[in-house]
mmCIF file of C-alpha atoms and ligand atoms in Angstrom:
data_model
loop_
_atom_site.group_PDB
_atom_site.id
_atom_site.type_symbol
_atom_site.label_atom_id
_atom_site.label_comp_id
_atom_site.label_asym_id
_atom_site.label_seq_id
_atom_site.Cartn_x
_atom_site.Cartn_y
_atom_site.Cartn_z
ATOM 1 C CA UNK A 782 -26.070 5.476 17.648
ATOM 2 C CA UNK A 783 -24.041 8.021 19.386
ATOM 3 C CA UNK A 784 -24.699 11.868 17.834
ATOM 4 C CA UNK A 785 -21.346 11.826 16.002
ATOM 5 C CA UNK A 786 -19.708 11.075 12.366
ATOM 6 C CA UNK A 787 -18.361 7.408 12.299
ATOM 7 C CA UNK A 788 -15.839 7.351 9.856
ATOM 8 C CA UNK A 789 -16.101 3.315 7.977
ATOM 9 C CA UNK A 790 -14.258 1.692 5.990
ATOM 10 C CA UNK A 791 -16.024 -0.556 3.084
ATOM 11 C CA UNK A 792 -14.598 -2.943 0.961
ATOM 12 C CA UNK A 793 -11.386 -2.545 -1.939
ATOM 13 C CA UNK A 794 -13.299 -5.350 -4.217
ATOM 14 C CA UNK A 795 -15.024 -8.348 -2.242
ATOM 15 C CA UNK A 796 -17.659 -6.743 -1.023
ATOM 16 C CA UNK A 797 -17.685 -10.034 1.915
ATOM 17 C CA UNK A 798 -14.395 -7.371 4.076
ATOM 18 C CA UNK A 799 -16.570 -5.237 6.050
ATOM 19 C CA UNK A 800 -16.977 -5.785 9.647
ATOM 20 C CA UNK A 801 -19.858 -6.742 11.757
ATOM 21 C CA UNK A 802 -19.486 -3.079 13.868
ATOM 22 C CA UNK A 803 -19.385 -1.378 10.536
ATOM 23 C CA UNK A 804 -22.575 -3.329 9.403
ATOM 24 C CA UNK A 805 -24.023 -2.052 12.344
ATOM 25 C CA UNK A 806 -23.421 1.492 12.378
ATOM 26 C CA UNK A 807 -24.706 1.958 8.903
ATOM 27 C CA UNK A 808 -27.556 0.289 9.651
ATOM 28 C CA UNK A 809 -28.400 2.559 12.887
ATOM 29 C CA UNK A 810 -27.202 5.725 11.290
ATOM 30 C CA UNK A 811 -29.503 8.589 9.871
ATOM 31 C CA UNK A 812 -27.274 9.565 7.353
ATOM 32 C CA UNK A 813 -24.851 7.650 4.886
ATOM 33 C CA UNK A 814 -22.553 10.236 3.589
ATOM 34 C CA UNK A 815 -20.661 8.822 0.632
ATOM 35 C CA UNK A 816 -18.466 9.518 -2.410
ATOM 36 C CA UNK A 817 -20.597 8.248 -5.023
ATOM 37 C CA UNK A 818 -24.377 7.558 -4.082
ATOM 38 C CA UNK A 819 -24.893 4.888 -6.700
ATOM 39 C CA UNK A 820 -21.626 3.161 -5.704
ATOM 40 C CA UNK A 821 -22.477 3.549 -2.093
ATOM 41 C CA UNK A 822 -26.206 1.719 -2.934
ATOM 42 C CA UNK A 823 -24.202 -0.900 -4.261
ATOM 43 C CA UNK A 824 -22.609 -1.746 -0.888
ATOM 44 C CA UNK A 825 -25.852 -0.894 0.779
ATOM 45 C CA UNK A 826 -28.400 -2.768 -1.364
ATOM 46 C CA UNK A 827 -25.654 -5.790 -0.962
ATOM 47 C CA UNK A 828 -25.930 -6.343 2.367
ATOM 48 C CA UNK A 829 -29.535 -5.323 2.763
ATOM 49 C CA UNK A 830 -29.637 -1.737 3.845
ATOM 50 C CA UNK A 831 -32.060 0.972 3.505
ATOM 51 C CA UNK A 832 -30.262 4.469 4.405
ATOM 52 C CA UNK A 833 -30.282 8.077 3.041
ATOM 53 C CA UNK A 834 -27.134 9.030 1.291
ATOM 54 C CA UNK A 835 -25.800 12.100 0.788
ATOM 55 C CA UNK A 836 -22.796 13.318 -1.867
ATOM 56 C CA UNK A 837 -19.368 13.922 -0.181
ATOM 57 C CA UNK A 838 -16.693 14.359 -2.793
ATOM 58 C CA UNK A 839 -13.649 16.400 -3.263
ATOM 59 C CA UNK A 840 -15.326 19.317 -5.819
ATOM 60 C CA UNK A 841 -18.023 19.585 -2.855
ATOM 61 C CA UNK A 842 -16.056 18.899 0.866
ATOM 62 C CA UNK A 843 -16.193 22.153 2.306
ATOM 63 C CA UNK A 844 -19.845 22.840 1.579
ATOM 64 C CA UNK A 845 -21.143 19.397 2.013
ATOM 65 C CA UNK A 846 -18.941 19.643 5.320
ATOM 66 C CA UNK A 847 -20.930 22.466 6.341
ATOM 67 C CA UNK A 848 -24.426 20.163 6.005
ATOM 68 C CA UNK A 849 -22.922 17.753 7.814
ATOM 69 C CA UNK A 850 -22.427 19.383 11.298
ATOM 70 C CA UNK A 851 -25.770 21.151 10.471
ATOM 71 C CA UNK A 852 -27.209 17.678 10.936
ATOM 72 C CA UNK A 853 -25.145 16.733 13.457
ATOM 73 C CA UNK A 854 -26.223 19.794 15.347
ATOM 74 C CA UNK A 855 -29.744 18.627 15.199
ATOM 75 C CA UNK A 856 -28.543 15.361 17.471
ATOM 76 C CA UNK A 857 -28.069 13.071 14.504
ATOM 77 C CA UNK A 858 -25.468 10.493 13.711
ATOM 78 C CA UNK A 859 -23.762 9.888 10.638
ATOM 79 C CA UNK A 860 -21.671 7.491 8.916
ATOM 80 C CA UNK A 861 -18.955 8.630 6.243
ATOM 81 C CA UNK A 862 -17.505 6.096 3.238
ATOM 82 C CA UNK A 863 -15.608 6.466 0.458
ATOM 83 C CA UNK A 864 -15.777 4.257 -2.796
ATOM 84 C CA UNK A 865 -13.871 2.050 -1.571
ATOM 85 C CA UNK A 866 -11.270 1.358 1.361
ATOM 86 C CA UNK A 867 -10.853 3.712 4.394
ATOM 87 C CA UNK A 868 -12.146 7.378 3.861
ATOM 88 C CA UNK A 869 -9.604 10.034 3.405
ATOM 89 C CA UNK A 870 -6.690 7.256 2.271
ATOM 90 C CA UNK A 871 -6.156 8.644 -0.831
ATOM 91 C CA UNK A 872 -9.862 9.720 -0.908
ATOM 92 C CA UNK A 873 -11.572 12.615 0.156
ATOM 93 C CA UNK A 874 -12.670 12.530 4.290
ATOM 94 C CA UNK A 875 -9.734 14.288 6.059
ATOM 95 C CA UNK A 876 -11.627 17.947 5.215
ATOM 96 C CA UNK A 877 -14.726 16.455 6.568
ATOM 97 C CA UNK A 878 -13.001 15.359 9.388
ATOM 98 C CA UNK A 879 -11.855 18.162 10.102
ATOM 99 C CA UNK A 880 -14.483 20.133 10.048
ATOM 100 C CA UNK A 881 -16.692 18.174 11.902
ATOM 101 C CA UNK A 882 -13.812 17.831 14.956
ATOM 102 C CA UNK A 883 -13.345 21.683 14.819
ATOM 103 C CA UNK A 884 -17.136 21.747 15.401
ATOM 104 C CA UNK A 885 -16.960 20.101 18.312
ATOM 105 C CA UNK A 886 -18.844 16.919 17.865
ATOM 106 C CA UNK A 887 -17.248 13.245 18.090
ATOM 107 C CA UNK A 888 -15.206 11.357 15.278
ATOM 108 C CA UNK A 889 -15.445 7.678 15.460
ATOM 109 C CA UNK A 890 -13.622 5.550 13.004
ATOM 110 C CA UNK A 891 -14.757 1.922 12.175
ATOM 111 C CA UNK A 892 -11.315 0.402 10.723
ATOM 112 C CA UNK A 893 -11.339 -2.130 7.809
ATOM 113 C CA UNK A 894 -10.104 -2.636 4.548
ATOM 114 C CA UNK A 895 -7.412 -0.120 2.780
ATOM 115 C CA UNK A 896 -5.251 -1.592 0.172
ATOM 116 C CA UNK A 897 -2.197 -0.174 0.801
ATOM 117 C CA UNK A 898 -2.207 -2.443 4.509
ATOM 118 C CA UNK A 899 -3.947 -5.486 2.184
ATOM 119 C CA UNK A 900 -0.827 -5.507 -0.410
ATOM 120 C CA UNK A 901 1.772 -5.253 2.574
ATOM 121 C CA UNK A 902 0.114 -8.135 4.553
ATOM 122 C CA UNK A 903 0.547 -10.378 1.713
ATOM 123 C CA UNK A 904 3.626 -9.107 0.068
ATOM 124 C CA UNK A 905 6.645 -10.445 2.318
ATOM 125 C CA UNK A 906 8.335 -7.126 2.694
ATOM 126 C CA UNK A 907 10.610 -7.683 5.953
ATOM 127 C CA UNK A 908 11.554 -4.136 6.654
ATOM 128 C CA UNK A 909 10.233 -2.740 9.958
ATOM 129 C CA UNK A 910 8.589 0.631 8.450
ATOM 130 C CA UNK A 911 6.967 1.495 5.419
ATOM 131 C CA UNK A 912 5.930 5.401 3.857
ATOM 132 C CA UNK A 913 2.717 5.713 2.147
ATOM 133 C CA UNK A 914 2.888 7.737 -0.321
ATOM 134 C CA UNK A 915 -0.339 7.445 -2.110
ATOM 135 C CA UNK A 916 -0.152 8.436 -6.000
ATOM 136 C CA UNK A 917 2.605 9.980 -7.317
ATOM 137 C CA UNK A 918 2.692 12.883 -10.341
ATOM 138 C CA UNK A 919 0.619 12.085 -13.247
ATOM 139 C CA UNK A 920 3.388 13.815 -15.546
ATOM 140 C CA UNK A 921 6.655 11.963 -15.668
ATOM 141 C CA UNK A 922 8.896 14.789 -15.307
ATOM 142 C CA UNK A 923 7.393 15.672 -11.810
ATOM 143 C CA UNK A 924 6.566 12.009 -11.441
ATOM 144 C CA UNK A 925 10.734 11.234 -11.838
ATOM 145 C CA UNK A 926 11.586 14.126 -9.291
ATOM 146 C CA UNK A 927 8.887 12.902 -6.525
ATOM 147 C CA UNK A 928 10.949 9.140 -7.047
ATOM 148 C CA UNK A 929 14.002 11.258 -6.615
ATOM 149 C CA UNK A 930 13.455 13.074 -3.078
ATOM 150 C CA UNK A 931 12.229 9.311 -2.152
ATOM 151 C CA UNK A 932 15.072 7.078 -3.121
ATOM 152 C CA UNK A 933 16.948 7.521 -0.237
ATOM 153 C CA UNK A 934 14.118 6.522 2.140
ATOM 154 C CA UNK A 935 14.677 3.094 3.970
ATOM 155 C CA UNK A 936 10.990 2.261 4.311
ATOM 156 C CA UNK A 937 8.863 -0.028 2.036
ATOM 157 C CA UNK A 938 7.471 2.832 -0.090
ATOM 158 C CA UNK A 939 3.562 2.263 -1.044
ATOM 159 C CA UNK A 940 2.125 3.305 -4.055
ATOM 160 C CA UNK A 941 -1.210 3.650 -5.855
ATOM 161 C CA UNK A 942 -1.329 3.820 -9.260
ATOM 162 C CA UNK A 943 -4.070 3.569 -12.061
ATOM 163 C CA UNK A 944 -4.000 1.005 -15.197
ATOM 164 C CA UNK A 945 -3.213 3.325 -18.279
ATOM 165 C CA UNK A 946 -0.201 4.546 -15.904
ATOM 166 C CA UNK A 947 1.194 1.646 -14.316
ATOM 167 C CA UNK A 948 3.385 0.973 -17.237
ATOM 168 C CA UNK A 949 5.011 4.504 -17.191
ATOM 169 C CA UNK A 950 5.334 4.200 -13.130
ATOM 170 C CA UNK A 951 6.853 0.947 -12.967
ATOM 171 C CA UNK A 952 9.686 1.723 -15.813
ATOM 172 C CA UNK A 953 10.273 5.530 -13.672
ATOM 173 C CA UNK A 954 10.478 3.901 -10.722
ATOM 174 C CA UNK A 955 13.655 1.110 -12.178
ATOM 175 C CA UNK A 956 15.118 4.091 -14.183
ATOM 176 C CA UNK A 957 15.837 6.662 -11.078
ATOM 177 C CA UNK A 958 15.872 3.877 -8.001
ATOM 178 C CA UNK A 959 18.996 0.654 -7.684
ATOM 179 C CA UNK A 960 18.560 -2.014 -9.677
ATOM 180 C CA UNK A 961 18.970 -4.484 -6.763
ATOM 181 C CA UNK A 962 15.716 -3.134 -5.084
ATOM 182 C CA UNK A 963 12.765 -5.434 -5.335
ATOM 183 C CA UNK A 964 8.992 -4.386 -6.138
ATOM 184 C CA UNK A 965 5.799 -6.374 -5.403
ATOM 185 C CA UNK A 966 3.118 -5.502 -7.705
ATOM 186 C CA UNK A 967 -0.163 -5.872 -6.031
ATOM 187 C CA UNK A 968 -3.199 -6.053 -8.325
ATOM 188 C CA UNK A 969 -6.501 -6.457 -7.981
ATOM 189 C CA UNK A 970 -6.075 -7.284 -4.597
ATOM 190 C CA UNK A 971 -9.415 -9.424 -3.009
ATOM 191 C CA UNK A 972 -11.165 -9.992 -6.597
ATOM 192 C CA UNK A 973 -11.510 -12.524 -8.997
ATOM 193 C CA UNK A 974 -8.127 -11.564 -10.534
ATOM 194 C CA UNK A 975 -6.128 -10.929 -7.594
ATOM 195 C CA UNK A 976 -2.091 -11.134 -8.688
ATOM 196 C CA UNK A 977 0.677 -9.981 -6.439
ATOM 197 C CA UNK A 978 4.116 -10.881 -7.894
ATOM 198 C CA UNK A 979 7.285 -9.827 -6.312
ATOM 199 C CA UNK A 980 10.093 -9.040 -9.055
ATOM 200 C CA UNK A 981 13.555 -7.269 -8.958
ATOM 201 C CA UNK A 982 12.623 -3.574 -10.287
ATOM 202 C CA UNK A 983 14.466 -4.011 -13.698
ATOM 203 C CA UNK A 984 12.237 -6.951 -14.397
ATOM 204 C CA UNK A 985 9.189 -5.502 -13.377
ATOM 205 C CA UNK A 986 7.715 -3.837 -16.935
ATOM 206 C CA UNK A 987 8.728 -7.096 -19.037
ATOM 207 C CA UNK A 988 6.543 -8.361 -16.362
ATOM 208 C CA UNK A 989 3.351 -6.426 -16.916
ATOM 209 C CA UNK A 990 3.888 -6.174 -20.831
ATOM 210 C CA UNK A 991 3.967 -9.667 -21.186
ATOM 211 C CA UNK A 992 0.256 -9.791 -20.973
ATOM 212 C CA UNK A 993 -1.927 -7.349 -21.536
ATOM 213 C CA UNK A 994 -4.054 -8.494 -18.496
ATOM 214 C CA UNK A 995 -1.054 -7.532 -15.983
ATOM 215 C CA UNK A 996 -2.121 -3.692 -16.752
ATOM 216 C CA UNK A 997 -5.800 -4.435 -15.922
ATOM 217 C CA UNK A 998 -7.432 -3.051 -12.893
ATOM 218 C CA UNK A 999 -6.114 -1.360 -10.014
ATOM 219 C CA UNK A 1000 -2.660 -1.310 -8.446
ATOM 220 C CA UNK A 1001 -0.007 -0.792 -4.823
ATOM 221 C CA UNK A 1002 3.376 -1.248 -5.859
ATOM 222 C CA UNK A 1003 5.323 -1.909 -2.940
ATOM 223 C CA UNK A 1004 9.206 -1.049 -3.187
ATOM 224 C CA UNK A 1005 11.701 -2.064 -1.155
ATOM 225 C CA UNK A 1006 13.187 0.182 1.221
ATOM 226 C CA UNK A 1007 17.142 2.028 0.013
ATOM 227 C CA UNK A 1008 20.325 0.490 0.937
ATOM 228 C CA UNK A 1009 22.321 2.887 2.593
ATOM 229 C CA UNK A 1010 25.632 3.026 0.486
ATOM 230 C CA UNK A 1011 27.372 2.282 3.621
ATOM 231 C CA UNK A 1012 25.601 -0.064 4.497
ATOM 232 C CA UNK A 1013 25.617 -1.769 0.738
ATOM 233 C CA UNK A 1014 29.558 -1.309 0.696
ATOM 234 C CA UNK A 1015 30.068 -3.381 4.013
ATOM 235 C CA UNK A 1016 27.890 -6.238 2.925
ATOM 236 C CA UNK A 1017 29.419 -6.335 -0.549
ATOM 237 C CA UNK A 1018 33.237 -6.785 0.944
ATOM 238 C CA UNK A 1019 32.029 -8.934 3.601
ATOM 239 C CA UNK A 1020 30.010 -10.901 0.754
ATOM 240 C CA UNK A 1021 33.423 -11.120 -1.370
ATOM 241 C CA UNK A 1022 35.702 -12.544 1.984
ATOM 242 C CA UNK A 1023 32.855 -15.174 2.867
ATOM 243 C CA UNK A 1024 32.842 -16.293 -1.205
ATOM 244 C CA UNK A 1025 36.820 -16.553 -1.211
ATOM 245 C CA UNK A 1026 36.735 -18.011 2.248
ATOM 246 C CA UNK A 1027 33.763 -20.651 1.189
ATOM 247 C CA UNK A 1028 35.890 -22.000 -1.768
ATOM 248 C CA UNK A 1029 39.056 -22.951 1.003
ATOM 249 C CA UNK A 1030 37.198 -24.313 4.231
ATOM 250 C CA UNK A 1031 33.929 -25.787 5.432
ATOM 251 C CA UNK A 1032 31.255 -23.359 5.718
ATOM 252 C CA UNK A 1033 30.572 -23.300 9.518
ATOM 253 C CA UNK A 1034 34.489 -22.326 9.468
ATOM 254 C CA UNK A 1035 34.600 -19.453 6.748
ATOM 255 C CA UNK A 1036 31.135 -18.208 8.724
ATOM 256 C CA UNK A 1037 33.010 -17.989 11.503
ATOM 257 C CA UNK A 1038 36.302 -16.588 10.345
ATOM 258 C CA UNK A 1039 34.400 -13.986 8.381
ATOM 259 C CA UNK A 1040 32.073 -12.837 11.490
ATOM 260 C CA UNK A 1041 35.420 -12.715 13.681
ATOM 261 C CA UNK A 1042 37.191 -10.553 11.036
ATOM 262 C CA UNK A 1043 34.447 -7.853 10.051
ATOM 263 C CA UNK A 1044 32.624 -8.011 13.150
ATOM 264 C CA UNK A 1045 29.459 -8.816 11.886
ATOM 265 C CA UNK A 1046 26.581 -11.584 12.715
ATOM 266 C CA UNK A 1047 27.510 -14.932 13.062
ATOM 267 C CA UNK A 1048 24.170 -16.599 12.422
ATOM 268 C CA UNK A 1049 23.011 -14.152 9.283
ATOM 269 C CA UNK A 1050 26.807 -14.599 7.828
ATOM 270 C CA UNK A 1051 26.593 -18.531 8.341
ATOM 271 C CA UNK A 1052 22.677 -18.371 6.606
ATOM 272 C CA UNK A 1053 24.244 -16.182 3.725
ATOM 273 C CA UNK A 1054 27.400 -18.546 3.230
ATOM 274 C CA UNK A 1055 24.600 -21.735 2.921
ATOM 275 C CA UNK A 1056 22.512 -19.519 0.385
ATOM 276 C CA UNK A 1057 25.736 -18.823 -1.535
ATOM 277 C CA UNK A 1058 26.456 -22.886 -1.380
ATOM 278 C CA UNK A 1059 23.169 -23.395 -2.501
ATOM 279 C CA UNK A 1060 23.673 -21.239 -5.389
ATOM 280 C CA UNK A 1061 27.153 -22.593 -6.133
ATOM 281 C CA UNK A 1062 25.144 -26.255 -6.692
HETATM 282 N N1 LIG B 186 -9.252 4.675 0.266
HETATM 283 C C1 LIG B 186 -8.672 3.587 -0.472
HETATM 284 C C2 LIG B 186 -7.848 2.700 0.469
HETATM 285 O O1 LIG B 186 -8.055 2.767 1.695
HETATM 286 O O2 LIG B 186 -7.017 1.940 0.005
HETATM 287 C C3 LIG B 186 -7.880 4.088 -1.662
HETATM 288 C C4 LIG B 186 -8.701 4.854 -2.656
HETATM 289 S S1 LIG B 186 -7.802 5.443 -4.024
HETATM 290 C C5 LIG B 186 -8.894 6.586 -4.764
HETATM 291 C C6 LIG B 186 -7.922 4.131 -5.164
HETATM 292 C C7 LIG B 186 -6.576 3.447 -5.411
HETATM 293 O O3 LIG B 186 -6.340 2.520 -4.353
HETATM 294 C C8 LIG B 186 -6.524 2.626 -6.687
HETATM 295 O O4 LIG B 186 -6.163 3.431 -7.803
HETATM 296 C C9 LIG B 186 -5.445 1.622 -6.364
HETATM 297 O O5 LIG B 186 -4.169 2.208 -6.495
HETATM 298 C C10 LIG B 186 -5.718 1.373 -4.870
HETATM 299 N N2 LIG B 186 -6.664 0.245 -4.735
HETATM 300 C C11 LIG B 186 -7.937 0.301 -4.324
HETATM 301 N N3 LIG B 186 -8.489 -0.934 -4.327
HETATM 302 C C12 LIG B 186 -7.538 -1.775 -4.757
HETATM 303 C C13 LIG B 186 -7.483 -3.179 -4.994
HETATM 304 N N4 LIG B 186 -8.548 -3.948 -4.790
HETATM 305 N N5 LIG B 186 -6.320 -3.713 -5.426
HETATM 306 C C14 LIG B 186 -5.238 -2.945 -5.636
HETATM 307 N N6 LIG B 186 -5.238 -1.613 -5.440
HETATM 308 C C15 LIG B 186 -6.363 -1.037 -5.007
#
């Protein structure tokens, strides 16, 4: 092992999603500086290894910081987790991390599991970009303002969000954002109880109420990106000409007519006008 802090990710549930390299390193370090020692033994005693741990959490980052590059100044190597997922996600790391960098010594990181890039993988979003924005307010005043300075964002917008608040998050985020937008509640994501259901946002807390176990665990929501209003106004005229035009002429015809007249795609108008067909059956 290099004399350096390798920053590895660990599992968000099946404890199976680490990689060989980060197997490795935590075997070869000389220090395992985690979160929660007991949690971290978990992982450790898992996969059969025998490390010393130290406590790294956010009421002690500075000072346990401080230990760290103490160590690392004797020619050591270290590893740094976090509970779960990629340290300093939404988890403490990035003081740590900086610390250690301004001391001079080499940061490493061992990519692997984070949830956030989990949900999105399996959730069919197709916009190019997506904002993570980790966990919003925990009071819904200054929970409804955060949703505010976001809903005009065009990226997928990623959120964490505990059980006892999902509830209150999920019926903010349909109140302030357009009904049209879509969510994709991720929960549980790689455990026994995995669900990820994509909904329309309006439909989303009927959704979770109607059974209890929908609340249960932990949670991304994933929310589709803003429609620009100009953007929303085009499609909505050009949706209304390709309707009346549908009802007069053959659909490869009306396609066409419509993409000549508004300037838009051929192909995407012709794939709308056979949705809208297939809708009309
Ligand atoms: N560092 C982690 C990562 O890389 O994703 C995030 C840690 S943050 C303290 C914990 C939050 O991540 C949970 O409240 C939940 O929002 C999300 N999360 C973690 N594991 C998850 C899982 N298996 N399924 C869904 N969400 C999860």
């Amino acid at each position: 092992m290099k004399n350096a802090l390798y920053v590895v990710a660990t599992p968000i549930g099946n404890l199976a999603d680490i990689s060989l390299r980060a197997l490795d390193v935590l075997r070869g370090v000389d220090l395992v500086a985690c979160e929660d020692t007991r949690h971290a033994r978990h992982l450790l005693d898992h996969h059969g290894i025998r490390v010393q741990t130290l406590a790294v959490h956010q009421h002690n980052e500075n000072e346990a910081a401080n230990k760290l590059i103490a160590i690392l100044a004797e020619g050591k190597s270290i590893a740094l987790i976090s509970d779960a997922g990629t340290p300093a996600i939404s988890d403490p790391g990035a003081r740590t991390v900086a610390a250690v960098r301004a001391a001079g010594f080499p940061v490493i990181p061992l990519p692997g599991a984070s949830a956030a890039i989990a949900a999105l993988s399996a959730a069919g979003m197709t916009e190019d970009r997506f904002l993570f924005v980790g966990f919003l307010p925990s009071k819904s005043s200054a929970r409804r303002a955060a949703i505010k300075e976001l809903a005009a964002i065009s990226a997928v917008l990623v959120i964490y969000e505990a059980p006892h608040r999902v509830l209150e998050t999920v019926a903010d985020l349909a109140e302030v954002l357009e009904p049209q937008r879509e969510i994709v509640i991720a929960r549980e994501v790689t455990k026994l109880f995995e669900q990820i259901e994509r909904l329309l946002l309006p439909d989303a807390s009927a959704w979770l109420t109607a059974d209890p176990n929908r609340q249960r665990g932990e949670f991304v929501l994933l929310v589709s990106g803003a429609v620009t209003s100009e953007k929303s106004e085009i499609d909505l005229q050009t949706e209304r000409m390709l309707t009346i035009l549908l009802a007069e002429l053959p659909l490869k015809q009306a396609a066409k007519l419509t993409a000549e007249i508004t300037g838009q795609p051929k192909n995407a108008l012709y794939q709308r006008a056979l949705a809208l067909k297939d809708q009309a059956l």
